[in-house]
Amino acid sequence: GLGVPQLVRRSGALRVAEVVSEVPGQAGAVVLDLGFETRVQVTLTGVGGALAAGDLVQVAVSGTRGTRVAAAQRGYFYDGALERVVDGDTVIAVVALGCGVTRRMRVRLKGVDAAPIETASGKEADALVCKRLKPGDPVVLETFRADPYGRYLAHVFYWGSRRREKASAETILDKGRFLNQELLDAGLAVAR
């Protein structure tokens, strides 16, 4: 065999929003695209000067703080918590888009295909994911696009509830476990 396929693990800033427009007549107010067709009007603090359409800012989970980011740091990374495991390659998570906005998302693990849950190997894949992730566990998602069923394709990173120390979302993204790759490594999913 050629070995287990290796998925590409990237890094970037969490919760990067794009400035869509300035708000006429309101100094400093902008409309931000938080992702997933979600826009908010907000006056950000901490960005150091006026913002213009196309500027990228990393926004806080809640509140109005923002930090400018370079286009090179652009990714679609969001932190949140697992709501539940659907099966071996689908989970539901509640993610922070920033500025106090959250979204419940059905997420399909990108790059992997587990057998249907009705099969023995599908049950094994589901059991592995359920063992690794418990409801409420922090997760970081790198999202890509929606599949034909409306699920967002994503890489899922987590810290692991057995570890004694807690981890920030940034640490989970940089050093956490990569669920998609773990399914491939365990032989419980095929690369797709």
Coordinates of C-alpha atoms in Angstrom, one line a residue:
G1 CA 0.0 0.0 0.0
L2 CA 0.9 3.6 -0.4
G3 CA 0.2 4.4 3.2
V4 CA -2.4 6.6 4.8
P5 CA -3.2 9.8 2.9
Q6 CA -2.2 12.9 4.8
L7 CA -4.6 15.9 4.9
V8 CA -3.2 19.4 4.8
R9 CA -3.3 21.1 8.2
R10 CA -3.2 24.9 7.8
S11 CA -3.3 27.7 10.4
G12 CA -4.6 31.2 10.4
A13 CA -6.5 33.7 12.5
L14 CA -9.8 32.8 14.1
R15 CA -13.0 34.6 13.3
V16 CA -11.7 36.8 10.4
A17 CA -14.5 39.1 9.1
E18 CA -14.4 41.2 6.0
V19 CA -15.5 44.8 6.0
V20 CA -18.3 45.0 3.4
S21 CA -18.9 48.8 3.7
E22 CA -18.7 51.8 5.9
V23 CA -22.0 53.1 7.4
P24 CA -22.7 56.6 6.0
G25 CA -23.0 59.3 8.7
Q26 CA -21.8 57.1 11.5
A27 CA -18.1 57.6 12.2
G28 CA -16.2 54.3 12.5
A29 CA -19.3 52.1 11.9
V30 CA -18.9 49.3 9.4
V31 CA -20.9 46.4 8.0
L32 CA -18.9 43.2 8.6
D33 CA -19.3 39.8 6.8
L34 CA -18.8 37.3 9.6
G35 CA -19.2 34.3 7.2
F36 CA -22.0 32.0 6.4
E37 CA -24.1 34.8 4.9
T38 CA -24.1 36.6 8.3
R39 CA -23.6 40.4 8.4
V40 CA -23.5 42.8 11.3
Q41 CA -23.3 46.5 11.7
V42 CA -20.8 47.4 14.4
T43 CA -18.3 50.1 15.5
L44 CA -15.1 48.2 16.2
T45 CA -12.6 49.3 18.8
G46 CA -8.9 48.6 18.7
V47 CA -8.5 48.6 15.0
G48 CA -6.3 51.7 14.8
G49 CA -7.9 54.0 12.3
A50 CA -10.7 53.9 9.7
L51 CA -11.7 50.7 8.0
A52 CA -12.6 50.4 4.3
A53 CA -14.4 47.8 2.3
G54 CA -12.2 44.8 1.8
D55 CA -10.3 45.2 5.0
L56 CA -9.9 42.1 7.1
V57 CA -10.3 42.1 10.9
Q58 CA -10.1 39.4 13.5
V59 CA -13.2 40.0 15.8
A60 CA -13.6 39.0 19.4
V61 CA -16.1 36.2 20.3
S62 CA -18.3 38.9 21.9
G63 CA -18.1 42.6 22.2
T64 CA -16.7 45.0 19.6
R65 CA -12.9 44.6 19.7
G66 CA -11.1 43.9 16.5
T67 CA -7.6 43.5 15.2
R68 CA -6.5 44.1 11.6
V69 CA -5.2 41.0 9.9
A70 CA -3.2 40.6 6.7
A71 CA -4.8 38.7 3.7
A72 CA -2.2 36.0 4.3
Q73 CA -3.8 35.1 7.6
R74 CA -7.2 34.8 6.0
G75 CA -8.7 31.4 6.6
Y76 CA -12.2 30.4 7.6
F77 CA -11.4 29.3 11.2
Y78 CA -14.0 29.4 13.9
D79 CA -14.1 28.2 17.5
G80 CA -17.0 26.7 19.2
A81 CA -18.4 23.7 21.0
L82 CA -19.6 20.3 19.9
E83 CA -23.3 19.8 20.3
R84 CA -23.4 16.2 19.2
V85 CA -22.0 13.6 16.9
V86 CA -24.3 12.6 14.0
D87 CA -22.2 9.7 12.6
G88 CA -18.6 8.9 11.7
D89 CA -18.1 11.9 9.4
T90 CA -20.8 14.4 10.5
V91 CA -21.1 16.5 13.7
I92 CA -23.2 19.4 14.9
A93 CA -21.3 22.3 16.5
V94 CA -22.2 25.8 17.7
V95 CA -19.5 28.2 16.5
A96 CA -18.6 31.7 17.4
L97 CA -18.7 34.0 14.3
G98 CA -17.6 37.0 16.4
C99 CA -19.3 40.1 17.8
G100 CA -21.6 38.0 19.9
V101 CA -23.0 36.1 17.0
T102 CA -23.1 32.3 17.1
R103 CA -24.3 29.7 14.6
R104 CA -25.4 26.1 14.9
M105 CA -23.9 24.2 12.1
R106 CA -24.1 20.6 10.7
V107 CA -20.5 19.9 9.6
R108 CA -19.3 17.2 7.3
L109 CA -15.7 16.2 7.8
K110 CA -13.7 17.3 4.8
G111 CA -11.5 14.8 3.0
V112 CA -12.9 11.7 4.6
D113 CA -15.8 9.3 4.0
A114 CA -16.8 6.9 6.7
A115 CA -19.1 4.0 5.9
P116 CA -22.9 4.5 6.6
I117 CA -23.8 4.2 10.2
E118 CA -25.9 1.1 9.5
T119 CA -22.7 -0.9 8.7
A120 CA -20.2 -2.4 11.1
S121 CA -17.4 -0.1 10.0
G122 CA -19.8 2.9 10.1
K123 CA -20.6 2.0 13.7
E124 CA -16.9 1.8 14.5
A125 CA -16.2 5.2 12.9
D126 CA -19.1 6.7 14.9
A127 CA -17.8 5.1 18.1
L128 CA -14.3 6.6 17.5
V129 CA -15.7 10.1 17.0
C130 CA -18.0 9.7 20.1
K131 CA -15.0 8.5 22.2
R132 CA -12.9 11.5 21.1
L133 CA -15.6 14.2 21.3
K134 CA -18.2 14.8 24.0
P135 CA -21.0 17.3 23.9
G136 CA -19.7 20.7 25.0
D137 CA -16.1 19.9 24.1
P138 CA -14.3 22.9 22.5
V139 CA -13.6 22.5 18.8
V140 CA -12.0 24.6 16.1
L141 CA -13.3 24.3 12.6
E142 CA -11.6 25.2 9.3
T143 CA -14.6 25.6 7.0
F144 CA -14.6 25.3 3.3
R145 CA -17.9 25.2 1.4
A146 CA -21.3 23.7 1.8
D147 CA -22.0 20.3 0.3
P148 CA -25.2 19.5 -1.7
Y149 CA -27.0 18.7 1.5
G150 CA -26.2 22.1 3.2
R151 CA -23.5 20.8 5.5
Y152 CA -20.3 22.8 5.6
L153 CA -17.2 20.8 4.8
A154 CA -14.6 21.3 7.6
H155 CA -11.5 20.1 9.2
V156 CA -12.3 19.6 12.9
F157 CA -9.6 20.2 15.6
Y158 CA -10.1 19.4 19.3
W159 CA -8.0 19.2 22.5
G160 CA -9.3 16.0 24.0
S161 CA -11.3 15.8 27.2
R162 CA -8.7 13.4 28.8
R163 CA -6.0 16.1 28.8
R164 CA -5.8 17.7 32.2
E165 CA -5.0 21.2 31.1
K166 CA -7.4 23.3 29.1
A167 CA -6.4 25.0 25.9
S168 CA -7.3 28.2 24.1
A169 CA -8.9 28.0 20.7
E170 CA -5.6 29.2 19.2
T171 CA -3.7 26.3 20.9
I172 CA -6.3 23.8 19.7
L173 CA -5.9 25.0 16.1
D174 CA -2.1 24.9 16.3
K175 CA -1.5 21.8 18.5
G176 CA -4.8 20.1 19.0
R177 CA -5.9 16.8 17.5
F178 CA -7.0 16.6 13.9
L179 CA -10.2 14.5 13.9
N180 CA -10.4 14.0 10.1
Q181 CA -6.8 12.7 10.0
E182 CA -7.4 10.4 13.0
L183 CA -10.3 8.7 11.1
L184 CA -8.0 8.0 8.1
D185 CA -5.1 6.9 10.4
A186 CA -7.5 4.4 12.2
G187 CA -8.6 3.0 8.8
L188 CA -12.2 4.0 9.6
A189 CA -12.7 6.3 6.7
V190 CA -11.3 6.6 3.2
A191 CA -9.9 9.8 1.7
R192 CA -12.2 11.6 -0.7

